[in-house]
mmCIF file with all atom_site columns, C-alpha atoms in Angstrom:
data_model
loop_
_atom_site.group_PDB
_atom_site.id
_atom_site.type_symbol
_atom_site.label_atom_id
_atom_site.label_alt_id
_atom_site.label_comp_id
_atom_site.label_asym_id
_atom_site.label_entity_id
_atom_site.label_seq_id
_atom_site.pdbx_PDB_ins_code
_atom_site.Cartn_x
_atom_site.Cartn_y
_atom_site.Cartn_z
_atom_site.occupancy
_atom_site.B_iso_or_equiv
_atom_site.pdbx_formal_charge
_atom_site.auth_seq_id
_atom_site.auth_comp_id
_atom_site.auth_asym_id
_atom_site.auth_atom_id
_atom_site.pdbx_PDB_model_num
ATOM 1   C CA . LEU G 1 1   ? 0.000  0.000  0.000   1.00 53.00 ? 105 LEU G CA 1
ATOM 2   C CA . ASN G 1 2   ? 2.808  2.420  0.894   1.00 60.00 ? 106 ASN G CA 1
ATOM 3   C CA . GLU G 1 3   ? 4.559  1.600  -2.383  1.00 64.00 ? 107 GLU G CA 1
ATOM 4   C CA . ILE G 1 4   ? 1.404  2.472  -4.335  1.00 63.00 ? 108 ILE G CA 1
ATOM 5   C CA . ARG G 1 5   ? 1.096  5.732  -2.399  1.00 67.00 ? 109 ARG G CA 1
ATOM 6   C CA . GLU G 1 6   ? 4.687  6.657  -3.198  1.00 59.00 ? 110 GLU G CA 1
ATOM 7   C CA . GLU G 1 7   ? 4.206  5.941  -6.906  1.00 63.00 ? 111 GLU G CA 1
ATOM 8   C CA . GLU G 1 8   ? 1.155  8.211  -6.883  1.00 68.00 ? 112 GLU G CA 1
ATOM 9   C CA . ARG G 1 9   ? 3.091  10.914 -5.034  1.00 64.00 ? 113 ARG G CA 1
ATOM 10  C CA . ALA G 1 10  ? 5.929  10.717 -7.555  1.00 61.00 ? 114 ALA G CA 1
ATOM 11  C CA . LEU G 1 11  ? 3.471  11.054 -10.453 1.00 62.00 ? 115 LEU G CA 1
ATOM 12  C CA . ILE G 1 12  ? 1.660  14.013 -8.866  1.00 68.00 ? 116 ILE G CA 1
ATOM 13  C CA . SER G 1 13  ? 4.999  15.657 -8.048  1.00 59.00 ? 117 SER G CA 1
ATOM 14  C CA . ARG G 1 14  ? 6.133  15.442 -11.675 1.00 61.00 ? 118 ARG G CA 1
ATOM 15  C CA . GLU G 1 15  ? 2.804  16.769 -12.942 1.00 63.00 ? 119 GLU G CA 1
ATOM 16  C CA . ILE G 1 16  ? 2.895  19.726 -10.540 1.00 65.00 ? 120 ILE G CA 1
ATOM 17  C CA . HIS G 1 17  ? 6.501  20.529 -11.417 1.00 57.00 ? 121 HIS G CA 1
ATOM 18  C CA . ASP G 1 18  ? 6.225  20.062 -15.180 1.00 62.00 ? 122 ASP G CA 1
ATOM 19  C CA . ARG G 1 19  ? 2.794  21.525 -15.881 1.00 68.00 ? 123 ARG G CA 1
ATOM 20  C CA . LEU G 1 20  ? 1.822  23.937 -13.137 1.00 70.00 ? 124 LEU G CA 1
ATOM 21  C CA . GLY G 1 21  ? 5.386  25.090 -12.458 1.00 66.00 ? 125 GLY G CA 1
ATOM 22  C CA . GLN G 1 22  ? 6.104  25.801 -16.115 1.00 73.00 ? 126 GLN G CA 1
ATOM 23  C CA . SER G 1 23  ? 2.765  27.571 -16.603 1.00 76.00 ? 127 SER G CA 1
ATOM 24  C CA . MET G 1 24  ? 3.384  29.855 -13.625 1.00 74.00 ? 128 MET G CA 1
ATOM 25  C CA . THR G 1 25  ? 6.877  30.686 -14.885 1.00 77.00 ? 129 THR G CA 1
ATOM 26  C CA . ALA G 1 26  ? 5.490  31.564 -18.325 1.00 78.00 ? 130 ALA G CA 1
ATOM 27  C CA . LEU G 1 27  ? 2.830  33.761 -16.700 1.00 79.00 ? 131 LEU G CA 1
ATOM 28  C CA . LYS G 1 28  ? 5.490  35.600 -14.706 1.00 79.00 ? 132 LYS G CA 1
ATOM 29  C CA . LEU G 1 29  ? 7.489  36.318 -17.876 1.00 81.00 ? 133 LEU G CA 1
ATOM 30  C CA . ASP G 1 30  ? 4.371  37.629 -19.648 1.00 80.00 ? 134 ASP G CA 1
ATOM 31  C CA . LEU G 1 31  ? 3.580  39.932 -16.741 1.00 81.00 ? 135 LEU G CA 1
ATOM 32  C CA . LYS G 1 32  ? 7.120  41.329 -16.783 1.00 80.00 ? 136 LYS G CA 1
ATOM 33  C CA . ARG G 1 33  ? 6.823  42.064 -20.516 1.00 80.00 ? 137 ARG G CA 1
ATOM 34  C CA . MET G 1 34  ? 3.714  44.143 -19.826 1.00 81.00 ? 138 MET G CA 1
ATOM 35  C CA . HIS G 1 35  ? 5.833  46.739 -18.009 1.00 75.00 ? 139 HIS G CA 1
ATOM 36  C CA . SER G 1 36  ? 6.776  48.367 -21.304 1.00 76.00 ? 140 SER G CA 1
ATOM 37  C CA . TYR G 1 37  ? 3.106  48.982 -22.133 1.00 78.00 ? 141 TYR G CA 1
ATOM 38  C CA . ILE G 1 38  ? 2.073  50.631 -18.868 1.00 80.00 ? 142 ILE G CA 1
ATOM 39  C CA . ASP G 1 39  ? 5.167  52.545 -17.707 1.00 74.00 ? 143 ASP G CA 1
ATOM 40  C CA . THR G 1 40  ? 3.260  55.824 -17.921 1.00 74.00 ? 144 THR G CA 1
ATOM 41  C CA . ASN G 1 41  ? 0.550  54.666 -15.510 1.00 80.00 ? 145 ASN G CA 1
ATOM 42  C CA . PRO G 1 42  ? 1.921  54.469 -11.932 1.00 82.00 ? 146 PRO G CA 1
ATOM 43  C CA . ASP G 1 43  ? -1.189 52.782 -10.525 1.00 84.00 ? 147 ASP G CA 1
ATOM 44  C CA . ALA G 1 44  ? -1.090 50.094 -13.197 1.00 83.00 ? 148 ALA G CA 1
ATOM 45  C CA . VAL G 1 45  ? 2.645  49.537 -12.623 1.00 83.00 ? 149 VAL G CA 1
ATOM 46  C CA . LYS G 1 46  ? 2.025  49.136 -8.895  1.00 85.00 ? 150 LYS G CA 1
ATOM 47  C CA . LYS G 1 47  ? -0.745 46.613 -9.533  1.00 84.00 ? 151 LYS G CA 1
ATOM 48  C CA . LEU G 1 48  ? 1.392  44.723 -12.033 1.00 84.00 ? 152 LEU G CA 1
ATOM 49  C CA . ASN G 1 49  ? 4.306  44.501 -9.587  1.00 85.00 ? 153 ASN G CA 1
ATOM 50  C CA . ALA G 1 50  ? 1.952  43.108 -6.953  1.00 87.00 ? 154 ALA G CA 1
ATOM 51  C CA . MET G 1 51  ? 0.772  40.468 -9.439  1.00 85.00 ? 155 MET G CA 1
ATOM 52  C CA . ILE G 1 52  ? 4.366  39.516 -10.295 1.00 84.00 ? 156 ILE G CA 1
ATOM 53  C CA . GLU G 1 53  ? 5.177  39.194 -6.597  1.00 86.00 ? 157 GLU G CA 1
ATOM 54  C CA . LEU G 1 54  ? 2.120  36.981 -6.075  1.00 84.00 ? 158 LEU G CA 1
ATOM 55  C CA . VAL G 1 55  ? 3.074  34.733 -8.992  1.00 81.00 ? 159 VAL G CA 1
ATOM 56  C CA . SER G 1 56  ? 6.672  34.514 -7.717  1.00 82.00 ? 160 SER G CA 1
ATOM 57  C CA . GLY G 1 57  ? 5.405  33.391 -4.317  1.00 81.00 ? 161 GLY G CA 1
ATOM 58  C CA . THR G 1 58  ? 3.129  30.831 -5.948  1.00 80.00 ? 162 THR G CA 1
ATOM 59  C CA . ILE G 1 59  ? 6.056  29.413 -7.953  1.00 75.00 ? 163 ILE G CA 1
ATOM 60  C CA . ILE G 1 60  ? 7.989  28.930 -4.703  1.00 74.00 ? 164 ILE G CA 1
ATOM 61  C CA . ASP G 1 61  ? 4.952  27.205 -3.151  1.00 75.00 ? 165 ASP G CA 1
ATOM 62  C CA . VAL G 1 62  ? 4.617  24.910 -6.174  1.00 72.00 ? 166 VAL G CA 1
ATOM 63  C CA . GLN G 1 63  ? 8.294  23.956 -5.949  1.00 66.00 ? 167 GLN G CA 1
ATOM 64  C CA . ARG G 1 64  ? 7.980  23.240 -2.227  1.00 70.00 ? 168 ARG G CA 1
ATOM 65  C CA . ILE G 1 65  ? 4.833  21.134 -2.644  1.00 71.00 ? 169 ILE G CA 1
ATOM 66  C CA . SER G 1 66  ? 6.446  19.174 -5.476  1.00 65.00 ? 170 SER G CA 1
ATOM 67  C CA . SER G 1 67  ? 9.569  18.539 -3.377  1.00 65.00 ? 171 SER G CA 1
ATOM 68  C CA . ASP G 1 68  ? 7.526  17.481 -0.349  1.00 66.00 ? 172 ASP G CA 1
ATOM 69  C CA . LEU G 1 69  ? 5.597  14.981 -2.453  1.00 67.00 ? 173 LEU G CA 1
ATOM 70  C CA . ARG G 1 70  ? 8.755  13.398 -3.859  1.00 65.00 ? 174 ARG G CA 1
ATOM 71  C CA . PRO G 1 71  ? 12.071 15.080 -3.025  1.00 72.00 ? 175 PRO G CA 1
ATOM 72  C CA . GLY G 1 72  ? 14.437 14.660 -5.960  1.00 75.00 ? 176 GLY G CA 1
ATOM 73  C CA . ILE G 1 73  ? 17.442 15.145 -3.692  1.00 80.00 ? 177 ILE G CA 1
ATOM 74  C CA . LEU G 1 74  ? 16.580 11.891 -1.882  1.00 83.00 ? 178 LEU G CA 1
ATOM 75  C CA . ASP G 1 75  ? 16.795 9.896  -5.120  1.00 80.00 ? 179 ASP G CA 1
ATOM 76  C CA . GLU G 1 76  ? 19.792 11.770 -6.487  1.00 84.00 ? 180 GLU G CA 1
ATOM 77  C CA . LEU G 1 77  ? 22.051 12.343 -3.449  1.00 86.00 ? 181 LEU G CA 1
ATOM 78  C CA . GLY G 1 78  ? 20.745 10.016 -0.748  1.00 90.00 ? 182 GLY G CA 1
ATOM 79  C CA . LEU G 1 79  ? 19.322 10.100 2.749   1.00 92.00 ? 183 LEU G CA 1
ATOM 80  C CA . VAL G 1 80  ? 21.787 12.317 4.631   1.00 94.00 ? 184 VAL G CA 1
ATOM 81  C CA . PRO G 1 81  ? 21.756 15.234 2.119   1.00 92.00 ? 185 PRO G CA 1
ATOM 82  C CA . ALA G 1 82  ? 17.956 14.967 1.922   1.00 91.00 ? 186 ALA G CA 1
ATOM 83  C CA . ILE G 1 83  ? 17.616 15.247 5.709   1.00 94.00 ? 187 ILE G CA 1
ATOM 84  C CA . GLU G 1 84  ? 20.026 18.201 5.781   1.00 94.00 ? 188 GLU G CA 1
ATOM 85  C CA . TRP G 1 85  ? 18.101 19.974 3.012   1.00 90.00 ? 189 TRP G CA 1
ATOM 86  C CA . TYR G 1 86  ? 14.681 19.326 4.543   1.00 90.00 ? 190 TYR G CA 1
ATOM 87  C CA . CYS G 1 87  ? 15.759 20.461 8.009   1.00 94.00 ? 191 CYS G CA 1
ATOM 88  C CA . TYR G 1 88  ? 17.267 23.642 6.570   1.00 93.00 ? 192 TYR G CA 1
ATOM 89  C CA . GLU G 1 89  ? 13.972 24.404 4.796   1.00 88.00 ? 193 GLU G CA 1
ATOM 90  C CA . PHE G 1 90  ? 12.031 23.527 7.954   1.00 91.00 ? 194 PHE G CA 1
ATOM 91  C CA . GLU G 1 91  ? 14.169 25.833 10.087  1.00 94.00 ? 195 GLU G CA 1
ATOM 92  C CA . GLU G 1 92  ? 13.865 28.700 7.603   1.00 91.00 ? 196 GLU G CA 1
ATOM 93  C CA . ARG G 1 93  ? 10.095 28.274 7.393   1.00 88.00 ? 197 ARG G CA 1
ATOM 94  C CA . THR G 1 94  ? 9.281  27.819 11.087  1.00 91.00 ? 198 THR G CA 1
ATOM 95  C CA . GLY G 1 95  ? 12.145 29.301 13.093  1.00 94.00 ? 199 GLY G CA 1
ATOM 96  C CA . ILE G 1 96  ? 12.461 25.996 14.983  1.00 94.00 ? 200 ILE G CA 1
ATOM 97  C CA . LYS G 1 97  ? 16.147 25.112 15.264  1.00 96.00 ? 201 LYS G CA 1
ATOM 98  C CA . CYS G 1 98  ? 17.275 21.711 13.958  1.00 96.00 ? 202 CYS G CA 1
ATOM 99  C CA . ILE G 1 99  ? 20.308 20.093 15.587  1.00 97.00 ? 203 ILE G CA 1
ATOM 100 C CA . LEU G 1 100 ? 21.672 17.337 13.342  1.00 97.00 ? 204 LEU G CA 1
ATOM 101 C CA . LYS G 1 101 ? 23.993 14.468 14.149  1.00 96.00 ? 205 LYS G CA 1
ATOM 102 C CA . LEU G 1 102 ? 24.108 12.258 11.054  1.00 95.00 ? 206 LEU G CA 1
ATOM 103 C CA . ASP G 1 103 ? 26.792 9.706  10.306  1.00 92.00 ? 207 ASP G CA 1
ATOM 104 C CA . ASN G 1 104 ? 28.010 9.265  6.729   1.00 81.00 ? 208 ASN G CA 1
ATOM 105 C CA . SER G 1 105 ? 27.298 5.572  6.320   1.00 79.00 ? 209 SER G CA 1
ATOM 106 C CA . ASP G 1 106 ? 26.186 4.184  2.980   1.00 76.00 ? 210 ASP G CA 1
ATOM 107 C CA . TYR G 1 107 ? 22.397 4.300  3.121   1.00 82.00 ? 211 TYR G CA 1
ATOM 108 C CA . SER G 1 108 ? 21.827 2.630  -0.236  1.00 84.00 ? 212 SER G CA 1
ATOM 109 C CA . ASP G 1 109 ? 18.354 1.075  0.032   1.00 86.00 ? 213 ASP G CA 1
ATOM 110 C CA . SER G 1 110 ? 16.004 3.579  -1.616  1.00 84.00 ? 214 SER G CA 1
ATOM 111 C CA . GLN G 1 111 ? 12.831 2.230  0.022   1.00 85.00 ? 215 GLN G CA 1
ATOM 112 C CA . ILE G 1 112 ? 14.318 2.298  3.514   1.00 90.00 ? 216 ILE G CA 1
ATOM 113 C CA . ASN G 1 113 ? 15.686 5.789  2.865   1.00 90.00 ? 217 ASN G CA 1
ATOM 114 C CA . LEU G 1 114 ? 12.213 6.866  1.812   1.00 87.00 ? 218 LEU G CA 1
ATOM 115 C CA . THR G 1 115 ? 10.739 5.348  4.984   1.00 89.00 ? 219 THR G CA 1
ATOM 116 C CA . PHE G 1 116 ? 13.095 7.318  7.227   1.00 94.00 ? 220 PHE G CA 1
ATOM 117 C CA . PHE G 1 117 ? 12.490 10.503 5.236   1.00 91.00 ? 221 PHE G CA 1
ATOM 118 C CA . ARG G 1 118 ? 8.688  10.223 5.335   1.00 86.00 ? 222 ARG G CA 1
ATOM 119 C CA . ILE G 1 119 ? 8.756  9.605  9.088   1.00 92.00 ? 223 ILE G CA 1
ATOM 120 C CA . LEU G 1 120 ? 10.967 12.665 9.513   1.00 94.00 ? 224 LEU G CA 1
ATOM 121 C CA . GLN G 1 121 ? 8.486  14.750 7.495   1.00 88.00 ? 225 GLN G CA 1
ATOM 122 C CA . GLU G 1 122 ? 5.503  13.537 9.508   1.00 86.00 ? 226 GLU G CA 1
ATOM 123 C CA . THR G 1 123 ? 7.271  14.023 12.838  1.00 92.00 ? 227 THR G CA 1
ATOM 124 C CA . LEU G 1 124 ? 8.365  17.576 12.050  1.00 91.00 ? 228 LEU G CA 1
ATOM 125 C CA . THR G 1 125 ? 4.827  18.362 10.902  1.00 85.00 ? 229 THR G CA 1
ATOM 126 C CA . ASN G 1 126 ? 3.595  17.167 14.306  1.00 87.00 ? 230 ASN G CA 1
ATOM 127 C CA . VAL G 1 127 ? 6.208  19.361 15.994  1.00 91.00 ? 231 VAL G CA 1
ATOM 128 C CA . ILE G 1 128 ? 4.810  22.410 14.188  1.00 88.00 ? 232 ILE G CA 1
ATOM 129 C CA . ARG G 1 129 ? 1.198  21.566 14.986  1.00 84.00 ? 233 ARG G CA 1
ATOM 130 C CA . HIS G 1 130 ? 1.383  20.332 18.554  1.00 84.00 ? 234 HIS G CA 1
ATOM 131 C CA . ALA G 1 131 ? 4.751  20.524 20.298  1.00 86.00 ? 235 ALA G CA 1
ATOM 132 C CA . LYS G 1 132 ? 5.279  24.271 20.819  1.00 90.00 ? 236 LYS G CA 1
ATOM 133 C CA . ALA G 1 133 ? 8.988  23.485 20.571  1.00 94.00 ? 237 ALA G CA 1
ATOM 134 C CA . SER G 1 134 ? 11.909 25.800 19.862  1.00 95.00 ? 238 SER G CA 1
ATOM 135 C CA . SER G 1 135 ? 14.360 23.100 18.774  1.00 96.00 ? 239 SER G CA 1
ATOM 136 C CA . VAL G 1 136 ? 14.512 19.553 17.430  1.00 97.00 ? 240 VAL G CA 1
ATOM 137 C CA . SER G 1 137 ? 17.434 17.135 17.648  1.00 97.00 ? 241 SER G CA 1
ATOM 138 C CA . ILE G 1 138 ? 17.771 14.575 14.835  1.00 97.00 ? 242 ILE G CA 1
ATOM 139 C CA . LYS G 1 139 ? 20.252 11.704 14.963  1.00 96.00 ? 243 LYS G CA 1
ATOM 140 C CA . LEU G 1 140 ? 20.960 9.026  12.355  1.00 96.00 ? 244 LEU G CA 1
ATOM 141 C CA . HIS G 1 141 ? 23.325 6.139  13.005  1.00 94.00 ? 245 HIS G CA 1
ATOM 142 C CA . GLN G 1 142 ? 24.143 2.842  11.320  1.00 92.00 ? 246 GLN G CA 1
ATOM 143 C CA . SER G 1 143 ? 25.645 -0.116 13.190  1.00 91.00 ? 247 SER G CA 1
ATOM 144 C CA . ASP G 1 144 ? 26.076 -3.831 12.557  1.00 90.00 ? 248 ASP G CA 1
ATOM 145 C CA . ARG G 1 145 ? 22.572 -4.346 13.953  1.00 92.00 ? 249 ARG G CA 1
ATOM 146 C CA . GLY G 1 146 ? 20.852 -1.843 11.685  1.00 93.00 ? 250 GLY G CA 1
ATOM 147 C CA . VAL G 1 147 ? 19.948 1.828  11.287  1.00 94.00 ? 251 VAL G CA 1
ATOM 148 C CA . THR G 1 148 ? 18.523 4.015  14.039  1.00 95.00 ? 252 THR G CA 1
ATOM 149 C CA . MET G 1 149 ? 16.999 7.464  13.663  1.00 96.00 ? 253 MET G CA 1
ATOM 150 C CA . SER G 1 150 ? 15.849 9.500  16.648  1.00 97.00 ? 254 SER G CA 1
ATOM 151 C CA . ILE G 1 151 ? 13.931 12.779 16.624  1.00 97.00 ? 255 ILE G CA 1
ATOM 152 C CA . LYS G 1 152 ? 13.530 14.679 19.889  1.00 96.00 ? 256 LYS G CA 1
ATOM 153 C CA . ASP G 1 153 ? 11.884 18.049 20.451  1.00 96.00 ? 257 ASP G CA 1
ATOM 154 C CA . ASN G 1 154 ? 11.904 20.296 23.520  1.00 95.00 ? 258 ASN G CA 1
ATOM 155 C CA . GLY G 1 155 ? 8.182  20.997 23.457  1.00 93.00 ? 259 GLY G CA 1
ATOM 156 C CA . ILE G 1 156 ? 5.247  20.376 25.778  1.00 93.00 ? 260 ILE G CA 1
ATOM 157 C CA . GLY G 1 157 ? 5.085  16.609 25.250  1.00 89.00 ? 261 GLY G CA 1
ATOM 158 C CA . ILE G 1 158 ? 2.134  14.326 24.481  1.00 84.00 ? 262 ILE G CA 1
ATOM 159 C CA . THR G 1 159 ? 0.098  11.937 26.609  1.00 79.00 ? 263 THR G CA 1
ATOM 160 C CA . LYS G 1 160 ? 0.195  8.144  26.526  1.00 77.00 ? 264 LYS G CA 1
ATOM 161 C CA . GLU G 1 161 ? -3.380 8.211  25.243  1.00 78.00 ? 265 GLU G CA 1
ATOM 162 C CA . GLN G 1 162 ? -2.335 10.371 22.284  1.00 75.00 ? 266 GLN G CA 1
ATOM 163 C CA . ILE G 1 163 ? 0.542  8.010  21.463  1.00 72.00 ? 267 ILE G CA 1
ATOM 164 C CA . GLU G 1 164 ? -1.734 4.952  21.506  1.00 71.00 ? 268 GLU G CA 1
ATOM 165 C CA . SER G 1 165 ? -4.715 6.597  19.817  1.00 69.00 ? 269 SER G CA 1
ATOM 166 C CA . TYR G 1 166 ? -5.837 4.940  16.581  1.00 51.00 ? 270 TYR G CA 1
ATOM 167 C CA . ARG G 1 167 ? -7.185 8.307  15.496  1.00 58.00 ? 271 ARG G CA 1
ATOM 168 C CA . SER G 1 168 ? -3.622 9.522  15.100  1.00 65.00 ? 272 SER G CA 1
ATOM 169 C CA . LEU G 1 169 ? -3.279 8.767  11.393  1.00 53.00 ? 273 LEU G CA 1
ATOM 170 C CA . GLY G 1 170 ? 0.278  10.071 11.257  1.00 74.00 ? 274 GLY G CA 1
ATOM 171 C CA . LEU G 1 171 ? 1.466  7.600  13.888  1.00 81.00 ? 275 LEU G CA 1
ATOM 172 C CA . ILE G 1 172 ? -0.426 4.751  12.222  1.00 80.00 ? 276 ILE G CA 1
ATOM 173 C CA . SER G 1 173 ? 1.289  5.512  8.914   1.00 80.00 ? 277 SER G CA 1
ATOM 174 C CA . MET G 1 174 ? 4.710  5.581  10.604  1.00 85.00 ? 278 MET G CA 1
ATOM 175 C CA . ARG G 1 175 ? 4.114  2.189  12.209  1.00 87.00 ? 279 ARG G CA 1
ATOM 176 C CA . GLU G 1 176 ? 2.970  0.716  8.897   1.00 84.00 ? 280 GLU G CA 1
ATOM 177 C CA . ARG G 1 177 ? 6.093  1.953  7.133   1.00 85.00 ? 281 ARG G CA 1
ATOM 178 C CA . VAL G 1 178 ? 8.462  0.533  9.745   1.00 91.00 ? 282 VAL G CA 1
ATOM 179 C CA . LYS G 1 179 ? 6.598  -2.767 10.062  1.00 89.00 ? 283 LYS G CA 1
ATOM 180 C CA . GLN G 1 180 ? 7.241  -3.725 6.432   1.00 87.00 ? 284 GLN G CA 1
ATOM 181 C CA . PHE G 1 181 ? 10.980 -3.862 7.237   1.00 91.00 ? 285 PHE G CA 1
ATOM 182 C CA . ASN G 1 182 ? 10.510 -5.697 10.563  1.00 93.00 ? 286 ASN G CA 1
ATOM 183 C CA . GLY G 1 183 ? 11.543 -2.514 12.306  1.00 94.00 ? 287 GLY G CA 1
ATOM 184 C CA . THR G 1 184 ? 10.417 -0.885 15.515  1.00 94.00 ? 288 THR G CA 1
ATOM 185 C CA . ILE G 1 185 ? 9.189  2.551  16.464  1.00 92.00 ? 289 ILE G CA 1
ATOM 186 C CA . ASP G 1 186 ? 9.232  3.855  20.014  1.00 92.00 ? 290 ASP G CA 1
ATOM 187 C CA . ILE G 1 187 ? 7.674  7.086  21.251  1.00 90.00 ? 291 ILE G CA 1
ATOM 188 C CA . SER G 1 188 ? 8.390  8.477  24.698  1.00 90.00 ? 292 SER G CA 1
ATOM 189 C CA . SER G 1 189 ? 7.261  11.762 26.176  1.00 89.00 ? 293 SER G CA 1
ATOM 190 C CA . LYS G 1 190 ? 7.038  13.693 29.420  1.00 84.00 ? 294 LYS G CA 1
ATOM 191 C CA . LYS G 1 191 ? 4.972  16.766 30.128  1.00 85.00 ? 295 LYS G CA 1
ATOM 192 C CA . ASP G 1 192 ? 6.953  19.928 29.373  1.00 85.00 ? 296 ASP G CA 1
ATOM 193 C CA . SER G 1 193 ? 10.024 17.824 28.529  1.00 87.00 ? 297 SER G CA 1
ATOM 194 C CA . GLY G 1 194 ? 9.352  17.139 24.876  1.00 92.00 ? 298 GLY G CA 1
ATOM 195 C CA . THR G 1 195 ? 8.779  14.013 22.831  1.00 93.00 ? 299 THR G CA 1
ATOM 196 C CA . LYS G 1 196 ? 11.296 11.534 21.463  1.00 94.00 ? 300 LYS G CA 1
ATOM 197 C CA . LEU G 1 197 ? 10.636 9.200  18.561  1.00 95.00 ? 301 LEU G CA 1
ATOM 198 C CA . THR G 1 198 ? 13.112 6.398  17.796  1.00 96.00 ? 302 THR G CA 1
ATOM 199 C CA . ILE G 1 199 ? 12.973 4.255  14.653  1.00 96.00 ? 303 ILE G CA 1
ATOM 200 C CA . PHE G 1 200 ? 15.088 1.141  14.181  1.00 95.00 ? 304 PHE G CA 1
ATOM 201 C CA . ILE G 1 201 ? 15.348 -1.009 11.051  1.00 94.00 ? 305 ILE G CA 1
ATOM 202 C CA . PRO G 1 202 ? 17.472 -4.174 11.386  1.00 93.00 ? 306 PRO G CA 1
ATOM 203 C CA . SER G 1 203 ? 20.431 -4.821 9.103   1.00 87.00 ? 307 SER G CA 1
ATOM 204 C CA . VAL G 1 204 ? 18.804 -7.881 7.515   1.00 78.00 ? 308 VAL G CA 1
ATOM 205 C CA . ASN G 1 205 ? 16.816 -5.385 5.410   1.00 65.00 ? 309 ASN G CA 1
ATOM 206 C CA . LEU G 1 206 ? 19.823 -3.260 4.380   1.00 60.00 ? 310 LEU G CA 1
#
């Protein structure tokens, strides 16, 4: 099921990038060309500049949505650069500091890399929505036993009931992703001391 979802995401990402992205870029160029026709009308120039700014912002949004759906950097450069890029974007967008400790092991399995990346995305989304955190620590380590990723925020924490709730679709999706590789996911939290999520995938899958 997750594989089908990822194929759909990849298709939608390409469509957004190739069609919508190119159309918005063409529209921006057309708007810029209109400057020469309305230079004598200050109000029209002001309105046109506002339209160009709006289109420019929309192009950035389209690029971000496309990357979130299927980040090309993950396929092209691998897991560690993808995490570094995503955390940089996250920090710029939210102001929440990301503290990274990532080893440079060879993370060569594309499906496992995608699993770790999707869990990172979902966890950081939860941090924005619920944690009220100012920083997040992300660690990635490979040993003879397997690969471990931990994500810990310094926010308000969550209750045991929230962790175990079947209504938490994000947590259900994380567990499904890890289960297909015989991995484990552990979530621990204390009130006002943040939440820590630890994912482990054994080396038999690597």
